[in-house]
Amino acid sequence: MSKINHARPHALLVCPDGFFKVIDWPAESAQNLRTLYAEIECDRVDAVDITRTLTMWVDDEGAIVSNPSENAFAGLLIYRYATPPQPYFGNVIFTGGVDAEGNTLGLTDDQTLELVGHVLTVHAIAEQNTL
């Protein structure tokens, strides 16, 4: 059984096609934007506060690019916590909330495991519906 590295916080990348991966969240807040831009594959991001301790990062221009890909997987993950206010497009990243200084926190081990469990459940339901 693999262990999650307790030394570093995490983030969860979720793509429109259902691909997902747990990534290391930088300890240095100066690296946060670079990580978001690289993983989401964009130049501008918006934060969507799901709960006080869970944030989803999206491409600010994801809905207006040519042939946008709706991220139904992200919408279904959000639905676990609240009704999504709108559809989201492109890759998204889930992180924790913010600290007292306003720095974005990574996901805790428990949050990471919970989100991955939700993603796997969504995958299982999608697979059953295609049979």
mmCIF file of C-alpha atoms in Angstrom:
data_model
loop_
_atom_site.group_PDB
_atom_site.id
_atom_site.type_symbol
_atom_site.label_atom_id
_atom_site.label_comp_id
_atom_site.label_asym_id
_atom_site.label_seq_id
_atom_site.Cartn_x
_atom_site.Cartn_y
_atom_site.Cartn_z
ATOM 1 C CA MET A 1 0.000 0.000 0.000
ATOM 2 C CA SER A 2 1.454 3.367 -0.964
ATOM 3 C CA LYS A 3 1.707 6.220 1.477
ATOM 4 C CA ILE A 4 1.071 9.874 0.862
ATOM 5 C CA ASN A 5 4.132 12.020 1.571
ATOM 6 C CA HIS A 6 3.320 13.753 4.871
ATOM 7 C CA ALA A 7 6.167 16.251 4.428
ATOM 8 C CA ARG A 8 4.407 18.187 1.660
ATOM 9 C CA PRO A 9 0.869 19.423 1.142
ATOM 10 C CA HIS A 10 -1.010 18.326 -1.947
ATOM 11 C CA ALA A 11 -3.345 19.573 -4.624
ATOM 12 C CA LEU A 12 -5.596 17.586 -6.947
ATOM 13 C CA LEU A 13 -5.652 18.143 -10.698
ATOM 14 C CA VAL A 14 -8.881 17.066 -12.435
ATOM 15 C CA CYS A 15 -9.144 17.184 -16.237
ATOM 16 C CA PRO A 16 -12.328 17.225 -18.356
ATOM 17 C CA ASP A 17 -11.664 13.692 -19.626
ATOM 18 C CA GLY A 18 -11.607 12.370 -16.063
ATOM 19 C CA PHE A 19 -7.840 12.091 -15.751
ATOM 20 C CA PHE A 20 -6.688 13.170 -12.314
ATOM 21 C CA LYS A 21 -3.478 13.265 -10.343
ATOM 22 C CA VAL A 22 -2.314 14.281 -6.915
ATOM 23 C CA ILE A 23 0.424 16.874 -7.166
ATOM 24 C CA ASP A 24 2.770 18.351 -4.575
ATOM 25 C CA TRP A 25 1.667 21.824 -3.523
ATOM 26 C CA PRO A 26 4.630 24.209 -3.191
ATOM 27 C CA ALA A 27 5.661 25.165 0.314
ATOM 28 C CA GLU A 28 6.703 28.584 -1.019
ATOM 29 C CA SER A 29 3.629 30.681 -1.856
ATOM 30 C CA ALA A 30 5.622 32.394 -4.641
ATOM 31 C CA GLN A 31 5.504 29.075 -6.539
ATOM 32 C CA ASN A 32 1.717 28.647 -6.256
ATOM 33 C CA LEU A 33 0.786 30.624 -9.374
ATOM 34 C CA ARG A 34 3.445 28.915 -11.471
ATOM 35 C CA THR A 35 2.096 25.542 -10.395
ATOM 36 C CA LEU A 36 -1.490 26.573 -11.176
ATOM 37 C CA TYR A 37 -0.602 27.989 -14.603
ATOM 38 C CA ALA A 38 1.454 24.933 -15.549
ATOM 39 C CA GLU A 39 -1.045 22.293 -14.393
ATOM 40 C CA ILE A 40 -4.211 24.061 -15.564
ATOM 41 C CA GLU A 41 -2.417 25.059 -18.786
ATOM 42 C CA CYS A 42 -3.508 28.690 -18.739
ATOM 43 C CA ASP A 43 -2.310 32.259 -18.202
ATOM 44 C CA ARG A 44 -4.965 33.479 -15.746
ATOM 45 C CA VAL A 45 -6.741 31.694 -12.933
ATOM 46 C CA ASP A 46 -9.781 32.273 -10.759
ATOM 47 C CA ALA A 47 -10.399 30.825 -7.326
ATOM 48 C CA VAL A 48 -13.778 29.256 -6.596
ATOM 49 C CA ASP A 49 -14.303 28.842 -2.852
ATOM 50 C CA ILE A 50 -16.145 25.565 -2.360
ATOM 51 C CA THR A 51 -15.930 25.593 1.444
ATOM 52 C CA ARG A 52 -13.829 27.546 3.930
ATOM 53 C CA THR A 53 -11.129 24.876 3.592
ATOM 54 C CA LEU A 54 -11.506 23.843 -0.052
ATOM 55 C CA THR A 55 -10.787 25.951 -3.136
ATOM 56 C CA MET A 56 -11.047 25.057 -6.812
ATOM 57 C CA TRP A 57 -8.806 26.896 -9.288
ATOM 58 C CA VAL A 58 -10.022 27.306 -12.874
ATOM 59 C CA ASP A 59 -8.817 28.860 -16.119
ATOM 60 C CA ASP A 60 -10.211 32.402 -16.122
ATOM 61 C CA GLU A 61 -10.775 32.127 -19.868
ATOM 62 C CA GLY A 62 -11.725 28.439 -19.973
ATOM 63 C CA ALA A 63 -15.272 29.036 -21.179
ATOM 64 C CA ILE A 64 -14.306 31.389 -24.006
ATOM 65 C CA VAL A 65 -11.507 29.465 -25.689
ATOM 66 C CA SER A 66 -12.348 27.774 -28.978
ATOM 67 C CA ASN A 67 -13.984 24.395 -28.335
ATOM 68 C CA PRO A 68 -14.092 24.607 -24.529
ATOM 69 C CA SER A 69 -14.230 21.267 -22.706
ATOM 70 C CA GLU A 70 -16.717 21.241 -19.864
ATOM 71 C CA ASN A 71 -15.264 19.608 -16.770
ATOM 72 C CA ALA A 72 -18.234 17.546 -15.602
ATOM 73 C CA PHE A 73 -15.982 15.650 -13.198
ATOM 74 C CA ALA A 74 -15.164 18.885 -11.361
ATOM 75 C CA GLY A 75 -18.848 19.791 -11.259
ATOM 76 C CA LEU A 76 -19.712 16.432 -9.721
ATOM 77 C CA LEU A 77 -16.953 16.814 -7.125
ATOM 78 C CA ILE A 78 -18.235 20.242 -6.144
ATOM 79 C CA TYR A 79 -21.745 18.828 -5.863
ATOM 80 C CA ARG A 80 -20.533 16.805 -2.860
ATOM 81 C CA TYR A 81 -20.177 20.096 -0.976
ATOM 82 C CA ALA A 82 -22.581 22.545 -2.624
ATOM 83 C CA THR A 83 -24.545 23.055 -5.812
ATOM 84 C CA PRO A 84 -22.161 24.253 -8.536
ATOM 85 C CA PRO A 85 -23.192 27.784 -9.517
ATOM 86 C CA GLN A 86 -22.138 27.244 -13.139
ATOM 87 C CA PRO A 87 -20.343 24.775 -15.407
ATOM 88 C CA TYR A 88 -16.538 24.874 -15.368
ATOM 89 C CA PHE A 89 -14.232 24.288 -18.311
ATOM 90 C CA GLY A 90 -10.759 22.876 -18.764
ATOM 91 C CA ASN A 91 -8.396 21.531 -16.143
ATOM 92 C CA VAL A 92 -9.020 22.482 -12.521
ATOM 93 C CA ILE A 93 -6.988 22.175 -9.342
ATOM 94 C CA PHE A 94 -8.353 21.677 -5.853
ATOM 95 C CA THR A 95 -6.387 23.116 -2.922
ATOM 96 C CA GLY A 96 -7.100 23.863 0.701
ATOM 97 C CA GLY A 97 -8.286 27.212 2.011
ATOM 98 C CA VAL A 98 -6.028 30.077 3.041
ATOM 99 C CA ASP A 99 -3.913 30.760 6.103
ATOM 100 C CA ALA A 100 -4.052 33.908 8.286
ATOM 101 C CA GLU A 101 -1.811 35.764 5.811
ATOM 102 C CA GLY A 102 -3.974 34.837 2.830
ATOM 103 C CA ASN A 103 -1.592 32.219 1.403
ATOM 104 C CA THR A 104 -3.225 29.291 -0.361
ATOM 105 C CA LEU A 105 -2.846 26.065 1.567
ATOM 106 C CA GLY A 106 -2.435 22.629 0.083
ATOM 107 C CA LEU A 107 -4.869 19.840 0.780
ATOM 108 C CA THR A 108 -4.432 17.851 3.948
ATOM 109 C CA ASP A 109 -3.943 14.098 3.655
ATOM 110 C CA ASP A 110 -7.573 13.583 4.690
ATOM 111 C CA GLN A 111 -8.861 16.074 2.101
ATOM 112 C CA THR A 112 -6.725 14.482 -0.604
ATOM 113 C CA LEU A 113 -8.007 11.001 0.185
ATOM 114 C CA GLU A 114 -11.606 12.213 0.350
ATOM 115 C CA LEU A 115 -11.399 13.975 -3.033
ATOM 116 C CA VAL A 116 -9.658 11.034 -4.713
ATOM 117 C CA GLY A 117 -12.382 8.767 -3.310
ATOM 118 C CA HIS A 118 -15.035 11.060 -4.817
ATOM 119 C CA VAL A 119 -13.255 11.062 -8.192
ATOM 120 C CA LEU A 120 -13.097 7.273 -8.195
ATOM 121 C CA THR A 121 -16.802 7.085 -7.319
ATOM 122 C CA VAL A 122 -17.638 9.420 -10.228
ATOM 123 C CA HIS A 123 -15.530 7.238 -12.529
ATOM 124 C CA ALA A 124 -17.346 4.095 -11.350
ATOM 125 C CA ILE A 125 -20.770 5.672 -11.902
ATOM 126 C CA ALA A 126 -19.746 6.936 -15.368
ATOM 127 C CA GLU A 127 -18.479 3.490 -16.301
ATOM 128 C CA GLN A 128 -21.715 1.810 -15.153
ATOM 129 C CA ASN A 129 -23.735 4.258 -17.253
ATOM 130 C CA THR A 130 -21.781 3.364 -20.387
ATOM 131 C CA LEU A 131 -22.345 -0.381 -20.047
#
